[in-house]
Coordinates of C-alpha atoms in Angstrom, one line a residue:
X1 CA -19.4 19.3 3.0
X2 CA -19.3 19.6 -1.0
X3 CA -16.5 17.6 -2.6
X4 CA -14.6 20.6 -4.4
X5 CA -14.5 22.9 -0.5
X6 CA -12.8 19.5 0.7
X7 CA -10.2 19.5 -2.1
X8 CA -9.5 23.2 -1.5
X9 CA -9.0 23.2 2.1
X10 CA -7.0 19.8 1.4
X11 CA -4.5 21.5 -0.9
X12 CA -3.8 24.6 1.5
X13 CA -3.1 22.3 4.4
X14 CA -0.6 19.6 2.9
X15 CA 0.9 22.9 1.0
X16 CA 1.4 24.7 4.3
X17 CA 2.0 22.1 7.4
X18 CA 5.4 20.7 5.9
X19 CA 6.9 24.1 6.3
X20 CA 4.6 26.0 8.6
X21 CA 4.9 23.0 11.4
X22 CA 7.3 21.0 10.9
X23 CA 7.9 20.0 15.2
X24 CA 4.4 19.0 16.0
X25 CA 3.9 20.1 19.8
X26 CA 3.0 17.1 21.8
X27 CA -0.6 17.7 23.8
X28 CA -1.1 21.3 22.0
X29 CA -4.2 23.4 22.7
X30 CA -5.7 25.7 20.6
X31 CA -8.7 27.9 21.4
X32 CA -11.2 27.9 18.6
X33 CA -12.8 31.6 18.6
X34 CA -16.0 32.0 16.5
X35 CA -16.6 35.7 16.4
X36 CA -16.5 35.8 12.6
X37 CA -18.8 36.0 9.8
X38 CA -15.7 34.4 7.6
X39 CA -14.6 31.4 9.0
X40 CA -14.3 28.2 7.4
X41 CA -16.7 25.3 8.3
X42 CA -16.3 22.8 11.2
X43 CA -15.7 20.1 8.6
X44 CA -12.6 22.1 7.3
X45 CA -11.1 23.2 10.5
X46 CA -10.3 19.3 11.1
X47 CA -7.5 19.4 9.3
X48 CA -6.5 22.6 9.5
X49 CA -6.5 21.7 13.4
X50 CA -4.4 18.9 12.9
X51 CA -1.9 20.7 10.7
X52 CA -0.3 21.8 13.7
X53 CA 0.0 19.4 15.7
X54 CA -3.0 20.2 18.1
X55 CA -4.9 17.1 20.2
X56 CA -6.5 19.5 21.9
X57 CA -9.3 22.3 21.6
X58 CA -11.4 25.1 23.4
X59 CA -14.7 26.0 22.3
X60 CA -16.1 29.1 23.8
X61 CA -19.5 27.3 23.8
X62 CA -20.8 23.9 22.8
X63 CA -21.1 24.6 19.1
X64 CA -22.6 21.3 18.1
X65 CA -21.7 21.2 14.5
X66 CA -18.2 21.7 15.5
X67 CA -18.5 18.9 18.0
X68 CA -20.1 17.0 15.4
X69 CA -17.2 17.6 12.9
X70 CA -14.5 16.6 15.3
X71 CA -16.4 13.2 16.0
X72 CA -14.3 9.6 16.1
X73 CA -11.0 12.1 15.4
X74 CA -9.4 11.7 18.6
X75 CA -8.8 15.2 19.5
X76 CA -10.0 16.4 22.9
X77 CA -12.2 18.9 23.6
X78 CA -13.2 22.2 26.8
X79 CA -16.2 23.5 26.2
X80 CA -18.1 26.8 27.5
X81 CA -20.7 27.8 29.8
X82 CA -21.4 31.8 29.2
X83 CA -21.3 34.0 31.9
X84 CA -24.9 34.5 31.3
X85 CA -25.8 31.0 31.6
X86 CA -24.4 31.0 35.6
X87 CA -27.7 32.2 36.9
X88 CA -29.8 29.7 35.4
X89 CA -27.2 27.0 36.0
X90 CA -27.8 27.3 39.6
X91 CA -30.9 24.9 38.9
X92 CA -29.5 21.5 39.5
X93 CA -32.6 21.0 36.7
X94 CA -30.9 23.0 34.4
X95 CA -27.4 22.3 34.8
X96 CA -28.5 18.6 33.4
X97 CA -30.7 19.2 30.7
X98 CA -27.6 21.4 29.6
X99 CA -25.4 18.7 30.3
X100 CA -27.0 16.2 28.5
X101 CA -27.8 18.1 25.4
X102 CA -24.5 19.4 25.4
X103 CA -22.0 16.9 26.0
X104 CA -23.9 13.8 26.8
X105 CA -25.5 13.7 23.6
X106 CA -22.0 13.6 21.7
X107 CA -19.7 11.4 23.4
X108 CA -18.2 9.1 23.4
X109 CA -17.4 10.1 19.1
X110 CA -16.6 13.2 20.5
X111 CA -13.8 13.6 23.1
X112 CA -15.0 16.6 25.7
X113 CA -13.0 16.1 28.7
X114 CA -13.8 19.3 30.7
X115 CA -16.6 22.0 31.0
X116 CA -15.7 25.4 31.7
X117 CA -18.6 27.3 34.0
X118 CA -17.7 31.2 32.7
X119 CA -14.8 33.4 32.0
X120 CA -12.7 35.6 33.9
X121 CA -16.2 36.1 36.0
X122 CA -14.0 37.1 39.3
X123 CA -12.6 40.4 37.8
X124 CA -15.9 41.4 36.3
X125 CA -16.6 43.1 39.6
X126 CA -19.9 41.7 39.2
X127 CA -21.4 40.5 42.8
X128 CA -24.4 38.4 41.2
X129 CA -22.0 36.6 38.6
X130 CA -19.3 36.0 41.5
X131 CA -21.7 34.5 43.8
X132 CA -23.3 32.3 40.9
X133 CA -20.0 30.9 39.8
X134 CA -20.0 28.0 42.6
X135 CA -23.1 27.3 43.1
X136 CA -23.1 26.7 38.5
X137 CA -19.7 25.0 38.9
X138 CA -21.4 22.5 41.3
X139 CA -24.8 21.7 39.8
X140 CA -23.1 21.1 36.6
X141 CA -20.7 19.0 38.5
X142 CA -23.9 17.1 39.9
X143 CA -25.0 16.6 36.8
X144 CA -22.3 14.6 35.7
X145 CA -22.1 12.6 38.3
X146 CA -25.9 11.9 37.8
X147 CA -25.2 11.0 34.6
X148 CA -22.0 8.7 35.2
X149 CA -20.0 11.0 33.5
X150 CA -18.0 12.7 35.9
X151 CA -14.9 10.1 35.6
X152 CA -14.4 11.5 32.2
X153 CA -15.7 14.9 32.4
X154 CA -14.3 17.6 34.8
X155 CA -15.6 21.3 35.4
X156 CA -14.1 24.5 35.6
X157 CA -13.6 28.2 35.0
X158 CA -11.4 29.9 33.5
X159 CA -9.6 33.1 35.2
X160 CA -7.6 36.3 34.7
X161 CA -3.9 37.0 35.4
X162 CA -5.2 40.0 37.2
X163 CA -6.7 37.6 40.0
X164 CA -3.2 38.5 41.2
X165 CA -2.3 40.6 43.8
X166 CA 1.2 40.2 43.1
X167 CA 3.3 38.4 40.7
X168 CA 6.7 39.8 41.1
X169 CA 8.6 38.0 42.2
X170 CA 7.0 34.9 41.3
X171 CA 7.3 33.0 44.9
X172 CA 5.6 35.8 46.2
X173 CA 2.3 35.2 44.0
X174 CA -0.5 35.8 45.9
X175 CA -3.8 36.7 45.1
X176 CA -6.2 39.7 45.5
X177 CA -7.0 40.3 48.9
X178 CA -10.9 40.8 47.9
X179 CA -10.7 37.6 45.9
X180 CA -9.5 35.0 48.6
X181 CA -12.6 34.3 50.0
X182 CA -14.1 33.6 46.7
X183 CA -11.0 31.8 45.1
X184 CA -10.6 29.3 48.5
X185 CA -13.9 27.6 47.7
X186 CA -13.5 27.6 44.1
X187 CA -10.2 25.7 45.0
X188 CA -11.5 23.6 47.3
X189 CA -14.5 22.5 44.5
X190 CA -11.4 22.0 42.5
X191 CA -9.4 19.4 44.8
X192 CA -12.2 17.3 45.5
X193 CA -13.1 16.8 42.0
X194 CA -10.0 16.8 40.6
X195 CA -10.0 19.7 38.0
X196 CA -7.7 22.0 37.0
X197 CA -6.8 25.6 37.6
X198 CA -7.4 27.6 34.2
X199 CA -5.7 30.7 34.1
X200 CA -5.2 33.4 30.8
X201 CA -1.8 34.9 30.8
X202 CA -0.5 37.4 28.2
X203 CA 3.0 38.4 28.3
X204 CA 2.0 41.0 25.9
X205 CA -0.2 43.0 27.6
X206 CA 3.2 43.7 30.1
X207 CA 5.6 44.5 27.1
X208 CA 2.5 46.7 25.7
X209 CA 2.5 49.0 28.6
X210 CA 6.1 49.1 29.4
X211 CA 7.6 48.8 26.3
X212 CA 10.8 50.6 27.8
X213 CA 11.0 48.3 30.5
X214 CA 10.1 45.2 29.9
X215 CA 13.2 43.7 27.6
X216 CA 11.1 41.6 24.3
X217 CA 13.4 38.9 24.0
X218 CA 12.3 37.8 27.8
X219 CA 8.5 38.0 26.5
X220 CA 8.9 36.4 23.5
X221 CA 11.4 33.5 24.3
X222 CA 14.2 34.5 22.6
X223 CA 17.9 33.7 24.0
X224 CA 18.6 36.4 26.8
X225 CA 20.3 36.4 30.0
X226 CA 17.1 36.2 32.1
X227 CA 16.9 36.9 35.7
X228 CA 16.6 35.5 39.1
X229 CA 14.1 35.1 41.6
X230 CA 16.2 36.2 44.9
X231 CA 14.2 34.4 47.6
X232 CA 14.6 30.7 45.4
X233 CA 17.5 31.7 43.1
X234 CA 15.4 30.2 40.3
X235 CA 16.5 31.2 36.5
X236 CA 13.7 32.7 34.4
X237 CA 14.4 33.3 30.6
X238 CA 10.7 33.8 29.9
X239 CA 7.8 36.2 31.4
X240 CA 5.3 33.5 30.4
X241 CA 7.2 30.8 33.0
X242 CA 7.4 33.2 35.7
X243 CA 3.6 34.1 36.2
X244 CA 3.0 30.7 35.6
X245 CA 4.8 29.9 38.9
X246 CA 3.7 33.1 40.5
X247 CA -0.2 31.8 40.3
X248 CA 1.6 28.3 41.8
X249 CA 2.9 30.2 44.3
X250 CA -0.2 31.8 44.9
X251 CA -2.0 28.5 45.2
X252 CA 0.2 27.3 47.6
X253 CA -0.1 30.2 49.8
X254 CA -3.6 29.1 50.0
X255 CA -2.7 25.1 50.8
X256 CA -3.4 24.1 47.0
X257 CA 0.3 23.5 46.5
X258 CA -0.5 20.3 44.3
X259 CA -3.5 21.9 42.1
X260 CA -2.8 21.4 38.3
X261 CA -2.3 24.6 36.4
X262 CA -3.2 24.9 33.0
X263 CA -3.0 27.9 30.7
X264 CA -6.1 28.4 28.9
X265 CA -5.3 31.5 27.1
X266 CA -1.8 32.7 25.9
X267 CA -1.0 34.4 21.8
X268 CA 0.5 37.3 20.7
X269 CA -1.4 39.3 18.3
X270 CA 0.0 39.8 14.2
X271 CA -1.4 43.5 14.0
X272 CA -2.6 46.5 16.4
X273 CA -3.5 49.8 16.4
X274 CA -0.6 52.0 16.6
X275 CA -0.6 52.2 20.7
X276 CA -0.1 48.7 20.9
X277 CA 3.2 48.6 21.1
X278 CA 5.1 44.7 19.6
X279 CA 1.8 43.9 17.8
X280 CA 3.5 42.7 14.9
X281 CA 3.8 39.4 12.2
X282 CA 7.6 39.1 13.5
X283 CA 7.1 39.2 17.3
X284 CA 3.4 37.0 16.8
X285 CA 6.0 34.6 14.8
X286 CA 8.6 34.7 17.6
X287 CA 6.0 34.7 20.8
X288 CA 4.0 31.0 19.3
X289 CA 6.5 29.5 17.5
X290 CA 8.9 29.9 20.1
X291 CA 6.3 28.7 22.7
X292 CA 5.3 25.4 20.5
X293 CA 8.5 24.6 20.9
X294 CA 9.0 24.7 23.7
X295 CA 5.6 22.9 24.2
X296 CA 7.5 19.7 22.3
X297 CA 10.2 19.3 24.5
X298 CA 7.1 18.3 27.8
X299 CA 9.4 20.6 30.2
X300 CA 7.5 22.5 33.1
X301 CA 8.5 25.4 34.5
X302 CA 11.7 26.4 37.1
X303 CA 9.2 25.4 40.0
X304 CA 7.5 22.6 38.5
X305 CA 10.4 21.7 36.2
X306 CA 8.7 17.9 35.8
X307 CA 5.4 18.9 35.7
X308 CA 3.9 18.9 31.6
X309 CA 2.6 22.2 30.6
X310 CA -1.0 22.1 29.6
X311 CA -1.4 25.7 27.2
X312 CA -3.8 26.4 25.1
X313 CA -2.6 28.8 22.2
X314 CA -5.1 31.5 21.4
X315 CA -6.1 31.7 18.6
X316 CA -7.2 29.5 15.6
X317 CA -8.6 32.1 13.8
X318 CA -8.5 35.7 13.0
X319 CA -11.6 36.7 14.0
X320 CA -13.4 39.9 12.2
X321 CA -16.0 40.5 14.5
X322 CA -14.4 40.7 17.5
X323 CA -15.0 43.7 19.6
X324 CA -12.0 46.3 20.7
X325 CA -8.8 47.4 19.0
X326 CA -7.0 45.8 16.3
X327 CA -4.9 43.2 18.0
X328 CA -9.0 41.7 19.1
X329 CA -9.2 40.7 15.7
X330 CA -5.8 39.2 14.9
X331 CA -4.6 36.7 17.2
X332 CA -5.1 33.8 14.5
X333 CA -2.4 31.5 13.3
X334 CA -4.7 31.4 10.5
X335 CA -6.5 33.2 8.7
X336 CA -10.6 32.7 7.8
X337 CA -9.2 31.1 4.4
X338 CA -7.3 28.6 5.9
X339 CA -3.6 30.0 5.1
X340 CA -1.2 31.0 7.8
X341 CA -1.4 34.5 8.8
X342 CA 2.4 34.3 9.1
X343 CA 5.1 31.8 9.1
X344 CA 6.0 30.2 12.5
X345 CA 9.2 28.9 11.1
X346 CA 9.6 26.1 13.3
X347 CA 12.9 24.2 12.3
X348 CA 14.7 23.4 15.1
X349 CA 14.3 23.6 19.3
X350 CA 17.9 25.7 19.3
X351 CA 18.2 28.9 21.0
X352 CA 14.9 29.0 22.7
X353 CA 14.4 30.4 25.9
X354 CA 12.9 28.3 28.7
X355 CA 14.5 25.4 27.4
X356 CA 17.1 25.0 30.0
X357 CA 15.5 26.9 33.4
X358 CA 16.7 25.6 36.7
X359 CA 18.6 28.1 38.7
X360 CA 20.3 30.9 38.6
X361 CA 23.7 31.5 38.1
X362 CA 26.2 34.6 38.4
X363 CA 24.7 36.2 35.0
X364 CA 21.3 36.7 37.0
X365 CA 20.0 39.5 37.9
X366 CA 17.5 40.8 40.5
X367 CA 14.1 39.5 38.8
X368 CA 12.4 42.4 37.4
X369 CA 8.5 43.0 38.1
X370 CA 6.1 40.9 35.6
X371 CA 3.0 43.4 35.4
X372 CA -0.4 41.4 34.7
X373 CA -3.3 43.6 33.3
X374 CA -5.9 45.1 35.7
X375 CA -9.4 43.9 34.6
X376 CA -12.1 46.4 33.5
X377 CA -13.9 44.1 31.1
X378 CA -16.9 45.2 29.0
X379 CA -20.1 43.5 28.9
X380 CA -21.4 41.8 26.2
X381 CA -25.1 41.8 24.4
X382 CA -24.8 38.1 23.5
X383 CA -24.0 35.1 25.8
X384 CA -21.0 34.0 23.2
X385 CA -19.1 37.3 23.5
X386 CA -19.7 37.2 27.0
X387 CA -17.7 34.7 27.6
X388 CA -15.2 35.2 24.8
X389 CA -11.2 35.4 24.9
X390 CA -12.3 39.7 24.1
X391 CA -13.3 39.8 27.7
X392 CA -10.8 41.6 30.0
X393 CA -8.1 41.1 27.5
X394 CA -7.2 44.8 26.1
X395 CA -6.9 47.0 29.1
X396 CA -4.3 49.2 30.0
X397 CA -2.0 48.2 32.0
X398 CA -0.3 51.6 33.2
X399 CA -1.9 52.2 36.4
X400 CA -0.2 54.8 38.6
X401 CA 1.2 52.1 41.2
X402 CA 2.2 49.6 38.7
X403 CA 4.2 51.8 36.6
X404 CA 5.8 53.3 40.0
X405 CA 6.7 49.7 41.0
X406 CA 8.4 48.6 37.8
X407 CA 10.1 52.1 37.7
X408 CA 11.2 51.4 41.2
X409 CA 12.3 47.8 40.6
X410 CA 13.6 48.6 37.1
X411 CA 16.7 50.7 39.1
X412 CA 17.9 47.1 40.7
X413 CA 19.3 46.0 37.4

């Protein structure tokens, strides 16, 4: 890295992180997209990455000049398996030549802690990528332990909200019928290994298509009355909490009750197109700031009130190559230069909601439905976007029977 590109990147982040940050989120993700042909290099995002606080990262592949640049810094890293890669990763062969050129070859300077094996692969509708998914998740599993790594190194994948069959109300989460099957071996890889449970949920997508509906302060975590759950009489002043717990509820259903959750995709985009509705600087300032907060104070969730919440804010980086509508390209806390693309304004952990969810009281009301996104992802020419955050993210979410149950639902309050 030349001298003077140091200097430069130097100067934006000691000018920006006393007043952009200034609450560091203990254990922060951040996903680290790469779909750009503007982004700074490896060597600069260091301290952009630690401008905010983050001791954690997810790559979308195993980039090694950007596990190179993180080396002896402490902060831990996921890293990706494309979808495409699931086929070939069957070979117990493969899956360790991958491993070892991968990840092997860069710890221990470099900190990955977890593979994940593929992206939202369940609601691709794809029968030879679902039927790849274990048999990849296990060889590269293998491999680790071949290696002696598997003490420090876990495996994964990484789903879609839409995995759900229902989420509303959140103790009656339970997954897609079609999916159990599937999904019960997946868990059962995952409790005798000891991963976790990666999940994408984006509030946005259900204020998007029921703008109407769906109040924004309870999206974006801003002080409102909430509602209550009626079969626990738990409090929820956030949509974010309350799928959370519906996908523990759904778990549970299944005997996973004590699988770790973490969420490995949640933002809210700065810009859209003019149908997406709350794609804005204002609400993206409200939605992460808000949830960074909230992030700092290690709470869980009503259900798993003392359990830490492991999230993974997307994005880094806007990200100019991205496929789909606007908000694709403009998820970034940053932009490619290195300056904020807004100002989180984090001053205080005041009047942010979540902060105190236990149960409900007599301001509750009947909990009203939280929609999650049907997928019809697109398919991708490269093995990177294939297994990109732009996967499944930007459909509609107005199908015929959704919007007649949250119309339905909608008349209880």
């Amino acid at each position: 890295m030349e001298f003077h590109r140091f200097l430069f990147y130097a100067s934006i982040i000691l000018s920006i992180s006393v007043y952009l940050f200034p609450i560091m989120a203990n254990s922060m993700g951040i996903n680290y997209g790469q779909i750009a042909d503007n982004l700074p290099s490896p060597e600069d995002v260091v301290p952009i990455v630690k401008s905010i606080g983050a001791t954690k990262v997810k790559l979308y592949d195993a980039d090694p000049k950007v596990l190179k640049a993180f080396a002896n810094t402490g902060v831990e890293f996921i890293v990706g398996l494309g979808n495409e890669y699931l086929d070939k990763m069957r070979d117990p062969a493969k899956a360790q030549a991958w491993v070892k050129q991968n990840v092997q070859s860069h710890l221990p300077a470099t900190k990955i802690t977890c593979i994940f094996v593929g992206n939202e692969v369940l609601t691709f509708n794809d029968t030879s990528l679902s039927n790849s998914l274990l048999p990849a998740m296990q060889s590269v599993h293998t491999a680790l332990v071949n290696l002696g790594l598997d003490k420090q190194v876990t495996v994964t994948t990484a789903h879609s909200l839409s995995i759900l069959e229902t989420s509303y109300p959140p103790s009656s989460g339970a997954f897609r019928e079609d999916l159990v099957d599937c999904l019960s071996e997946t868990l059962s890889f995952h409790q005798k290994t000891g991963s976790p449970f990666l999940i994408n949920a984006y509030p946005f997508f259900a204020y998007k298509g029921n703008p109407k509906q769906v109040q924004l302060d309870f999206v974006l975590f801003q002080p409102n009355q909430g509602v209550i759950d009626p079969a626990t009489n738990l409090h929820y002043d956030n949509m974010l909490y309350a799928q959370i717990d519906a996908v523990y509820n759904a778990l549970a259903s299944l005997g996973y009750k004590k699988l770790p959750v973490h969420i490995s995709e949640t933002g809210w985009p700065s810009k859209g197109d003019e149908d997406e509705v709350g794609a804005t600087p204002d609400n993206a300032k409200k939605y992460n700031g808000n949830l960074i907060k909230l992030m700092s104070k290690k709470t869980g969730t009503p259900m798993r009130p003392n359990s830490d919440l492991n999230i993974y804010v997307f994005a880094l980086f806007n990200e100019n190559m991205k496929p789909g509508p606007t908000s694709e390209r403009n998820y970034g806390l940053f932009k490619p230069d290195g300056t904020p693309a807004y100002s989180l304004g984090i001053s205080s952990t005041s009047n942010v909601a979540g902060s105190n969810t236990t149960t409900g009281g007599t301001n509750g009301k009947p909990l009203s439905p939280i929609p999650t996104p049907p997928s019809t992802p697109t398919s991708s020419s490269t093995g990177y976007l294939s297994i990109s955050p732009a996967t499944g993210r930007y459909e509609s979410v107005g199908t015929v029977l959704l919007a007649s149950l949250i119309l339905t639902k909608m008349l209880l309050w």
